[in-house]
mmCIF file of N, CA and C in Angstrom:
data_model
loop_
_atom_site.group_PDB
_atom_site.id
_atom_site.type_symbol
_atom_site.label_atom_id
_atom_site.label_comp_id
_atom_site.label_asym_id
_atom_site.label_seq_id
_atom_site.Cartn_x
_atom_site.Cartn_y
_atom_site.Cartn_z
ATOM 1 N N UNK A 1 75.790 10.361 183.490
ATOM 2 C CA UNK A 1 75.513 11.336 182.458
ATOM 3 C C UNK A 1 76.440 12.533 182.639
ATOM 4 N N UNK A 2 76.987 12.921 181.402
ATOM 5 C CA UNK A 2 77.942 14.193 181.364
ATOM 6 C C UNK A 2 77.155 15.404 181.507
ATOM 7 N N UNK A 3 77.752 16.072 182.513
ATOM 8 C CA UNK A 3 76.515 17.556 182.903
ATOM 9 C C UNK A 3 76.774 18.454 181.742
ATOM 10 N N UNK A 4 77.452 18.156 181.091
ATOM 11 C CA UNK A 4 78.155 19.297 179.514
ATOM 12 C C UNK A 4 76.959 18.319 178.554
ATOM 13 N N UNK A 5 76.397 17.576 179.186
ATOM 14 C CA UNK A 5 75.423 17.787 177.578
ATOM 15 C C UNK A 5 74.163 17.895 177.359
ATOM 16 N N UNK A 6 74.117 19.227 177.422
ATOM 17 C CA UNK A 6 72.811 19.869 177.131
ATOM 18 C C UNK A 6 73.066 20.196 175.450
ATOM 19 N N UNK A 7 71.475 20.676 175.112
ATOM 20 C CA UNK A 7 71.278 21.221 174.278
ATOM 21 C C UNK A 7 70.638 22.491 173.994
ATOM 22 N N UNK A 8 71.530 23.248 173.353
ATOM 23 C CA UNK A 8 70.848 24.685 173.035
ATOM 24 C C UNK A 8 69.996 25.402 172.067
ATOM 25 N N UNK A 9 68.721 25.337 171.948
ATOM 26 C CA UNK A 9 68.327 25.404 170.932
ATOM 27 C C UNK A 9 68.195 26.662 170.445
ATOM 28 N N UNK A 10 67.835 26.881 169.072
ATOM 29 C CA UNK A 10 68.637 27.894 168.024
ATOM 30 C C UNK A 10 67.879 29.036 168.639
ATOM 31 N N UNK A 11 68.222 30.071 168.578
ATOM 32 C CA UNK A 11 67.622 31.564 168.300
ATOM 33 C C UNK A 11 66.439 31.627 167.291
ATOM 34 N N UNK A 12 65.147 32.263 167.693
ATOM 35 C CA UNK A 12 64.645 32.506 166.014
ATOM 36 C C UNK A 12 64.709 33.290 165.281
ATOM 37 N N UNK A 13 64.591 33.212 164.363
ATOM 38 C CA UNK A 13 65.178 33.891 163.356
ATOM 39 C C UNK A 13 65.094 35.445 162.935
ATOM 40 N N UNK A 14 64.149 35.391 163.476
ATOM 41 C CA UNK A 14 63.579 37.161 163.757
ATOM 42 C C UNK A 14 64.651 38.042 164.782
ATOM 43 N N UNK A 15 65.521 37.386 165.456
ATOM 44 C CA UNK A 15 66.672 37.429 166.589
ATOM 45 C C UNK A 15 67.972 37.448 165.495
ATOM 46 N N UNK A 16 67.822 36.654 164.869
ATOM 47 C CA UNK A 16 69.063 36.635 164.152
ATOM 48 C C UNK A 16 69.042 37.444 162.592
ATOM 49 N N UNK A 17 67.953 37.886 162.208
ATOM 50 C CA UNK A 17 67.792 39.216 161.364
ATOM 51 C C UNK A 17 67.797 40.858 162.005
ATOM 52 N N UNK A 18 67.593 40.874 163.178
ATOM 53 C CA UNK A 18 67.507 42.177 163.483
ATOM 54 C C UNK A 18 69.065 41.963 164.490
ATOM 55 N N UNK A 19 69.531 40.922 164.623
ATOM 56 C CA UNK A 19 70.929 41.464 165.002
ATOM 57 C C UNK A 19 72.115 41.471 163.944
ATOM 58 N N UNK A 20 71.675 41.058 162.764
ATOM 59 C CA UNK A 20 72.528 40.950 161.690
ATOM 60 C C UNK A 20 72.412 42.367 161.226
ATOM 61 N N UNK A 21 70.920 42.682 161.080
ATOM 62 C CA UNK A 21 71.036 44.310 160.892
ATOM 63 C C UNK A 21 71.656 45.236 161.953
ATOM 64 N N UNK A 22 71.334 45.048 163.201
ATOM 65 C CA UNK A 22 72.546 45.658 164.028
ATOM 66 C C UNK A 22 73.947 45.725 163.849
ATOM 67 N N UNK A 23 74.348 45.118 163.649
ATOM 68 C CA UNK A 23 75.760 44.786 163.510
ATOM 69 C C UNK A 23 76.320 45.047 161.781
ATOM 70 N N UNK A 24 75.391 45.222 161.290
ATOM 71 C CA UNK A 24 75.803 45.260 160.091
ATOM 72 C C UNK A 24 75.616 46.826 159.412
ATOM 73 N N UNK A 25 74.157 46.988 159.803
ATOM 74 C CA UNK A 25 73.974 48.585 159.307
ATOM 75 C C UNK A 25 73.693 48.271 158.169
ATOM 76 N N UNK A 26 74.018 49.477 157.282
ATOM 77 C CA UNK A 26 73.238 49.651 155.701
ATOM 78 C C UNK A 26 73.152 48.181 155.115
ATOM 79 N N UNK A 27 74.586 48.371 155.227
ATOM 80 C CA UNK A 27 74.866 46.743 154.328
ATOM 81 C C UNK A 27 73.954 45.087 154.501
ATOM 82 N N UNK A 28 73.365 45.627 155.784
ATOM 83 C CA UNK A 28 72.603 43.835 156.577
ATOM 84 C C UNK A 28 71.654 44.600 155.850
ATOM 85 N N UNK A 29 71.199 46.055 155.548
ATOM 86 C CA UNK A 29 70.071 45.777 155.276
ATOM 87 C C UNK A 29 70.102 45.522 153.795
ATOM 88 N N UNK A 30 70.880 46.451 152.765
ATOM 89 C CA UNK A 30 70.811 45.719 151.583
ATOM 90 C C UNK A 30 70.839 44.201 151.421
ATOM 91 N N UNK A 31 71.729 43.715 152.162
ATOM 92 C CA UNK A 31 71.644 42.135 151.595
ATOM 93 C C UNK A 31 70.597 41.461 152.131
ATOM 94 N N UNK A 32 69.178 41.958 153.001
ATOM 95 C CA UNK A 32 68.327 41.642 153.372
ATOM 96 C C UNK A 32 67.407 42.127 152.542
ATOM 97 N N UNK A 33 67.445 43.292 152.013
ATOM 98 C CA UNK A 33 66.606 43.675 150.926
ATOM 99 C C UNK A 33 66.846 43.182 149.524
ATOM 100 N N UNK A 34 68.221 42.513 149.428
ATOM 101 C CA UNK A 34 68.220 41.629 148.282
ATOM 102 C C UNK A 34 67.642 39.826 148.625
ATOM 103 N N UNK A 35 67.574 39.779 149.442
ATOM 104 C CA UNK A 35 67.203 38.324 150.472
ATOM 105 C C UNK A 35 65.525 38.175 149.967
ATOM 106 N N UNK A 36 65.247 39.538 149.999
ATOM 107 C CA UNK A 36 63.608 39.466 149.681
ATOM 108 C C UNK A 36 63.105 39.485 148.589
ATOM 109 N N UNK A 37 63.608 40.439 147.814
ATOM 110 C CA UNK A 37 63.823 40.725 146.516
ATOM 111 C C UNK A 37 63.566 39.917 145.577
ATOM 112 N N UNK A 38 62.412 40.243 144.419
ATOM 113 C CA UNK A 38 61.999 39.362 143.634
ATOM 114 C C UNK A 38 62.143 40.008 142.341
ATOM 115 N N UNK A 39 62.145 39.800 141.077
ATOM 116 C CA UNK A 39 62.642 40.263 139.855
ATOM 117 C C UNK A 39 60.826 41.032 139.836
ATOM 118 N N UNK A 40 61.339 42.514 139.677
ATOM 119 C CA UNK A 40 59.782 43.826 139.678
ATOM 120 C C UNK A 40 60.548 44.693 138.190
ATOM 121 N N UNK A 41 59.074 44.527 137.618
ATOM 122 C CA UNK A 41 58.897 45.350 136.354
ATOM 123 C C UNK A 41 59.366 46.563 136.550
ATOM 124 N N UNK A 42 60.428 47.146 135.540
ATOM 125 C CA UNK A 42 61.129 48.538 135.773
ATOM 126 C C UNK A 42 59.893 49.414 135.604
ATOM 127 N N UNK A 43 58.676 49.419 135.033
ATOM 128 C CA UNK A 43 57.621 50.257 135.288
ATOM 129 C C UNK A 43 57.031 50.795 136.461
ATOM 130 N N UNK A 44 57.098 49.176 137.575
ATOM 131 C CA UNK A 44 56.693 49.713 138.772
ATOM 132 C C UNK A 44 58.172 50.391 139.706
ATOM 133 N N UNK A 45 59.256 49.759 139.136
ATOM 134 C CA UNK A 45 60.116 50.386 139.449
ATOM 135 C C UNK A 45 60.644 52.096 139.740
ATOM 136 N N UNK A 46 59.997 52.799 138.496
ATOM 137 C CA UNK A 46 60.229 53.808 138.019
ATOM 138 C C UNK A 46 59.313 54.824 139.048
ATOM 139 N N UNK A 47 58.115 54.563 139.618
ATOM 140 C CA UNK A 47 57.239 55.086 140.740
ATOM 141 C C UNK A 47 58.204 55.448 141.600
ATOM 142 N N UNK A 48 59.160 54.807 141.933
ATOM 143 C CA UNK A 48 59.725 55.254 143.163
ATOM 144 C C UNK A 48 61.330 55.697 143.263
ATOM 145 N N UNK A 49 61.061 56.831 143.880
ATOM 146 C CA UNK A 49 62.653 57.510 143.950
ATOM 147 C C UNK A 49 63.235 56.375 144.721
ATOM 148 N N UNK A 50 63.106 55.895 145.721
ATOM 149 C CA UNK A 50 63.584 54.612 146.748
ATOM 150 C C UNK A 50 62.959 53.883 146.463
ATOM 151 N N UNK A 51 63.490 52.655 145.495
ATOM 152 C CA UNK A 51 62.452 51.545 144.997
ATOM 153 C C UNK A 51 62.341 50.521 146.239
ATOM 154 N N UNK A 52 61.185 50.348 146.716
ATOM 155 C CA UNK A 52 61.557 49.690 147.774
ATOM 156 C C UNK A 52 59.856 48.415 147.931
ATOM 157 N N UNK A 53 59.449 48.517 146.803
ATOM 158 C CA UNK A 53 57.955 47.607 147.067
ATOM 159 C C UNK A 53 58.102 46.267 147.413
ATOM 160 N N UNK A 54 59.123 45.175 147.474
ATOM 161 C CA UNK A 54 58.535 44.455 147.892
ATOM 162 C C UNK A 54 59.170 44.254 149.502
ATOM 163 N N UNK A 55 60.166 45.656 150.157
ATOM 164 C CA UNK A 55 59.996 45.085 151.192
ATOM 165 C C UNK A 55 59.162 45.063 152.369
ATOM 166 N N UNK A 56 57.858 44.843 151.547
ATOM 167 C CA UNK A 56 56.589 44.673 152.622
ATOM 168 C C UNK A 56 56.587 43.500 153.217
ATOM 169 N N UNK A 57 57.196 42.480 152.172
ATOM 170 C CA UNK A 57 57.698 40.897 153.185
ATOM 171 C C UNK A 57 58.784 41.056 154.296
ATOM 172 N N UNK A 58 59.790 42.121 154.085
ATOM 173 C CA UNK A 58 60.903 41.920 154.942
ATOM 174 C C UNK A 58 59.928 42.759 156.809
ATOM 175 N N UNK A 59 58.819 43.551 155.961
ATOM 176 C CA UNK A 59 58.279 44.358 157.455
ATOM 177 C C UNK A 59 56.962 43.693 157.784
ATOM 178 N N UNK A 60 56.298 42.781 157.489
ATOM 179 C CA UNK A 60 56.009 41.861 157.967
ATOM 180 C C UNK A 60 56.669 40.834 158.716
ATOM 181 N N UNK A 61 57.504 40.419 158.382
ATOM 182 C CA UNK A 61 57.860 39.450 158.864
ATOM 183 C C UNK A 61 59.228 40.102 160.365
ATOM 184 N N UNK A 62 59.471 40.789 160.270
ATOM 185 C CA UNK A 62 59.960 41.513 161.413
ATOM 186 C C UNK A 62 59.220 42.722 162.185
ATOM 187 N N UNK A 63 59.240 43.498 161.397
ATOM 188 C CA UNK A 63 58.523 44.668 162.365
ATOM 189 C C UNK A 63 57.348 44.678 162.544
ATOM 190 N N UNK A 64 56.358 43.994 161.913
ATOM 191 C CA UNK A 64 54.547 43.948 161.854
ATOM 192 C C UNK A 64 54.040 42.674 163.581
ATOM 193 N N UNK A 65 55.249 41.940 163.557
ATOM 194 C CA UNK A 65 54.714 41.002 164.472
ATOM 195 C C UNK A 65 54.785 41.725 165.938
ATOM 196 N N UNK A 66 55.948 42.456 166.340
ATOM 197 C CA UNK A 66 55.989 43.406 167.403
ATOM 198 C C UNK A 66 54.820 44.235 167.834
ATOM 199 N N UNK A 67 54.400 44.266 166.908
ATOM 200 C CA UNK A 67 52.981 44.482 167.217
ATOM 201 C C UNK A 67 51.400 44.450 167.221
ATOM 202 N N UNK A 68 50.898 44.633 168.300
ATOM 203 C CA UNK A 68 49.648 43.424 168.406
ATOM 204 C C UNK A 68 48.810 43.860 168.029
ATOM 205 N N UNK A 69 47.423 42.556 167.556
ATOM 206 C CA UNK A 69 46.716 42.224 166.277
ATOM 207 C C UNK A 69 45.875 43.511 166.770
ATOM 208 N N UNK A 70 45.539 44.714 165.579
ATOM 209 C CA UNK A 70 44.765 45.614 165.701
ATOM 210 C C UNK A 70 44.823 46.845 166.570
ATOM 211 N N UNK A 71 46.364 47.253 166.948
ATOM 212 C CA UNK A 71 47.174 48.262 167.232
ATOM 213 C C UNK A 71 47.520 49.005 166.228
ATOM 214 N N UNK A 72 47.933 49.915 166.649
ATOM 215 C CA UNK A 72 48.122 50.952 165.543
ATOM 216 C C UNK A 72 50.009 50.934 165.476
ATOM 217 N N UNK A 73 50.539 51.544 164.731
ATOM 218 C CA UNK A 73 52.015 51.799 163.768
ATOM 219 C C UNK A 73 52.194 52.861 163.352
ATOM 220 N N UNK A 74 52.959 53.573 164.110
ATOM 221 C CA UNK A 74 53.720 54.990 163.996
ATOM 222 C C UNK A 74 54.386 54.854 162.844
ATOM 223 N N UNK A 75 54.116 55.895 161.805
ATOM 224 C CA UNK A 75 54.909 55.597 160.357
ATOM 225 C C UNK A 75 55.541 57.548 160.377
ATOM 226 N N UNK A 76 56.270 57.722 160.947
ATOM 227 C CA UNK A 76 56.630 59.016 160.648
ATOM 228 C C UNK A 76 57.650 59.566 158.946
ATOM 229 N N UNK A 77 58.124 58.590 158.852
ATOM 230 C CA UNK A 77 58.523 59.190 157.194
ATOM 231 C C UNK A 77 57.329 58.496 156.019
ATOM 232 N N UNK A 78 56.367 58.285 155.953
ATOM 233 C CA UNK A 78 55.403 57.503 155.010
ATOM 234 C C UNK A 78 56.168 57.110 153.654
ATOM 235 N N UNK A 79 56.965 58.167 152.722
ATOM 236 C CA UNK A 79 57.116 57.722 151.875
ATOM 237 C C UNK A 79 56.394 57.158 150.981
ATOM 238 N N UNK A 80 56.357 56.407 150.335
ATOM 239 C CA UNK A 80 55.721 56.073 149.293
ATOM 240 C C UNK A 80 54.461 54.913 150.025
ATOM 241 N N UNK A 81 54.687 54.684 151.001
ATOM 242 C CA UNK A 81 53.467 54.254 151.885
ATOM 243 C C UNK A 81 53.643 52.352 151.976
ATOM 244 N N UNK A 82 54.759 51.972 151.853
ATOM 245 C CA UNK A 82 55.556 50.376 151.772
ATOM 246 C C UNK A 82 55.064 50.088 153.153
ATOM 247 N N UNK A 83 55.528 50.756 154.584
ATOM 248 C CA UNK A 83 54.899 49.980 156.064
ATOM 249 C C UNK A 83 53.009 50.619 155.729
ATOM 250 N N UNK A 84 52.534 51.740 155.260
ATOM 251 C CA UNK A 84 51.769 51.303 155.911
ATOM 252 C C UNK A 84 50.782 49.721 154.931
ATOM 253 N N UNK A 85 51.638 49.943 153.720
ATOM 254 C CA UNK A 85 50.811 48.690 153.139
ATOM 255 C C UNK A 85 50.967 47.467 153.862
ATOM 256 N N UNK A 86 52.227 47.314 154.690
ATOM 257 C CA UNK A 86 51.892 45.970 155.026
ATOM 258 C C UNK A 86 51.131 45.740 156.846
ATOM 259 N N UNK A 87 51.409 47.343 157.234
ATOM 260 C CA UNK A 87 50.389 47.323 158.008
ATOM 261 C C UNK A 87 48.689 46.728 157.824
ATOM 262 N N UNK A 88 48.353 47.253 157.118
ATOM 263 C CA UNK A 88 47.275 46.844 156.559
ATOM 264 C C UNK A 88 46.857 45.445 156.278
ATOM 265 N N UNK A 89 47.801 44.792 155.536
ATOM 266 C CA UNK A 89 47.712 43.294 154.912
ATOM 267 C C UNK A 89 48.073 42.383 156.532
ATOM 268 N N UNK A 90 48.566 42.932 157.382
ATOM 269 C CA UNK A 90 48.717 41.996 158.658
ATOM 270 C C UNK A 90 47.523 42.661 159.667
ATOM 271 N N UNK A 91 46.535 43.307 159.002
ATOM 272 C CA UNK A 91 45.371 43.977 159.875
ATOM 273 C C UNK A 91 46.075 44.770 161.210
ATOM 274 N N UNK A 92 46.643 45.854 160.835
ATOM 275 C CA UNK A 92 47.044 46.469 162.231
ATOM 276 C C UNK A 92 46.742 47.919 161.042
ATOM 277 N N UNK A 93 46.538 49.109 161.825
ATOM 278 C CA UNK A 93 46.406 50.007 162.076
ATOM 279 C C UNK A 93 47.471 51.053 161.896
ATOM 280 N N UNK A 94 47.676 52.175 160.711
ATOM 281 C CA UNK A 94 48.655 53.079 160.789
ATOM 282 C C UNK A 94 48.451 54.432 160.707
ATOM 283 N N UNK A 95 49.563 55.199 161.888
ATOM 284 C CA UNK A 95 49.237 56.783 161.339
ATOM 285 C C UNK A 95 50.424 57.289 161.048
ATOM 286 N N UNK A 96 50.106 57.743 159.744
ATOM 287 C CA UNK A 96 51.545 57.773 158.517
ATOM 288 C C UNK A 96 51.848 59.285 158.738
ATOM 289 N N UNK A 97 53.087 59.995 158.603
ATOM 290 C CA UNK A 97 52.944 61.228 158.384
ATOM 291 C C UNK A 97 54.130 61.404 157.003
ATOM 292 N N UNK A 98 54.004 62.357 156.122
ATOM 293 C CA UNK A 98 54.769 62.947 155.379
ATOM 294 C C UNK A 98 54.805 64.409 155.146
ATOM 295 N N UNK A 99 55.450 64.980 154.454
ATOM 296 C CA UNK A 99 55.871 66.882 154.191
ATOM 297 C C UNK A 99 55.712 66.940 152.934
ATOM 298 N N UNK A 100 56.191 65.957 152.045
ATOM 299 C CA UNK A 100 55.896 65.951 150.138
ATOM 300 C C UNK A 100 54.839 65.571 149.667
ATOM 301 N N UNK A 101 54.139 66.261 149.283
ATOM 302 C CA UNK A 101 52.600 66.216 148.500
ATOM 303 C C UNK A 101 52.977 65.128 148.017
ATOM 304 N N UNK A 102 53.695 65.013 146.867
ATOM 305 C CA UNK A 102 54.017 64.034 145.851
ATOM 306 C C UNK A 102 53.872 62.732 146.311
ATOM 307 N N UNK A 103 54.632 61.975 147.608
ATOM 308 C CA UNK A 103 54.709 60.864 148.392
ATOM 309 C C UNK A 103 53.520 60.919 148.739
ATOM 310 N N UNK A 104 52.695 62.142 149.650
ATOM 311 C CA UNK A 104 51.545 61.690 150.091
ATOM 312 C C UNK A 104 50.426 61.223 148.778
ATOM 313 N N UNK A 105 50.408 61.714 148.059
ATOM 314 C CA UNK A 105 49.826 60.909 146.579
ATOM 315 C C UNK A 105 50.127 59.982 146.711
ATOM 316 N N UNK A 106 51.328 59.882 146.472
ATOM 317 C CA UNK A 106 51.672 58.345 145.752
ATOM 318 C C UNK A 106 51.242 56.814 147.115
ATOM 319 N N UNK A 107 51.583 57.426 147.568
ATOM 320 C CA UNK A 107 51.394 56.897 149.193
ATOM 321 C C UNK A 107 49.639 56.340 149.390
ATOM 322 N N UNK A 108 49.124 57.468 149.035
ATOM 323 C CA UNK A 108 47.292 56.682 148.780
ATOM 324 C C UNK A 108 47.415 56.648 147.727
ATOM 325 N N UNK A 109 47.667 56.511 146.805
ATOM 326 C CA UNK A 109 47.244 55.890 145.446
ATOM 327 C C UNK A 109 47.709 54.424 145.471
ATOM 328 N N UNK A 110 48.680 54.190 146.497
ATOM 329 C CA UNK A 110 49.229 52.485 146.440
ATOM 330 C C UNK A 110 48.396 51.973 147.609
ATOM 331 N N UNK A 111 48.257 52.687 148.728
ATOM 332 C CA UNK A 111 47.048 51.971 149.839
ATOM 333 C C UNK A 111 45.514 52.091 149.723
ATOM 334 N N UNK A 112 45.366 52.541 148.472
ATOM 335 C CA UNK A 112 43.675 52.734 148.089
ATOM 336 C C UNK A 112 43.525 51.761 147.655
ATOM 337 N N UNK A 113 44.567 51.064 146.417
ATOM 338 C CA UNK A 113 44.971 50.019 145.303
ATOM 339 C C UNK A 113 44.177 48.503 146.167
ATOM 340 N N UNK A 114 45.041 48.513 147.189
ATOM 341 C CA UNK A 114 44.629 47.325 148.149
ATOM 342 C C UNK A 114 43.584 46.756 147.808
#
């Protein structure tokens, strides 16, 4: 048997999204936020200065698993409140902070919705 033949099996994929965003910066993340991206009514669109609702799939599926079931999630820019919604939907725990009334509205008016 040839000692050269092993097999290496793949990285998962959660490894190979957060180093694509490393290496890539803004751009890994737009084309990751277009990766997720599903055709959204310019109505719900229009709510948000940073339209950013559905990437509650892209923070689930990377940043929500890092941490464990029924821990809490440091959200220091809240924004329109996108992590802590998907905090929520993966049952973990968030303490959001914001400075703009406006966001903090809008921010519980989309995690009350739930």
């Amino acid at each position: 048997m040839n000692k050269n033949n092993y097999i290496i099996p793949p990285p998962p994929k959660s490894v190979f999204i957060l180093n694509f965003l490393i290496f890539n910066g803004l751009f890994g993340f737009v084309f990751l936020y277009a990766w997720y991206t599903r055709i959204i009514p310019v109505e719900e669109l229009a709510k948000f200065l940073t339209a950013f609702p559905t990437l509650i799939a892209l923070i689930l599926n990377i940043t929500i698993p890092t941490v464990l079931y029924r821990m809490f999630i440091n959200v220091f820019f809240m924004g329109s409140g996108t992590t802590a919604i998907g905090a929520l939907k993966s049952q973990r725990h968030y303490i959001g902070y914001e400075i703009n009334n406006d966001y903090i509205n809008l921010a519980n008016e989309r995690i009350y919705s739930i």
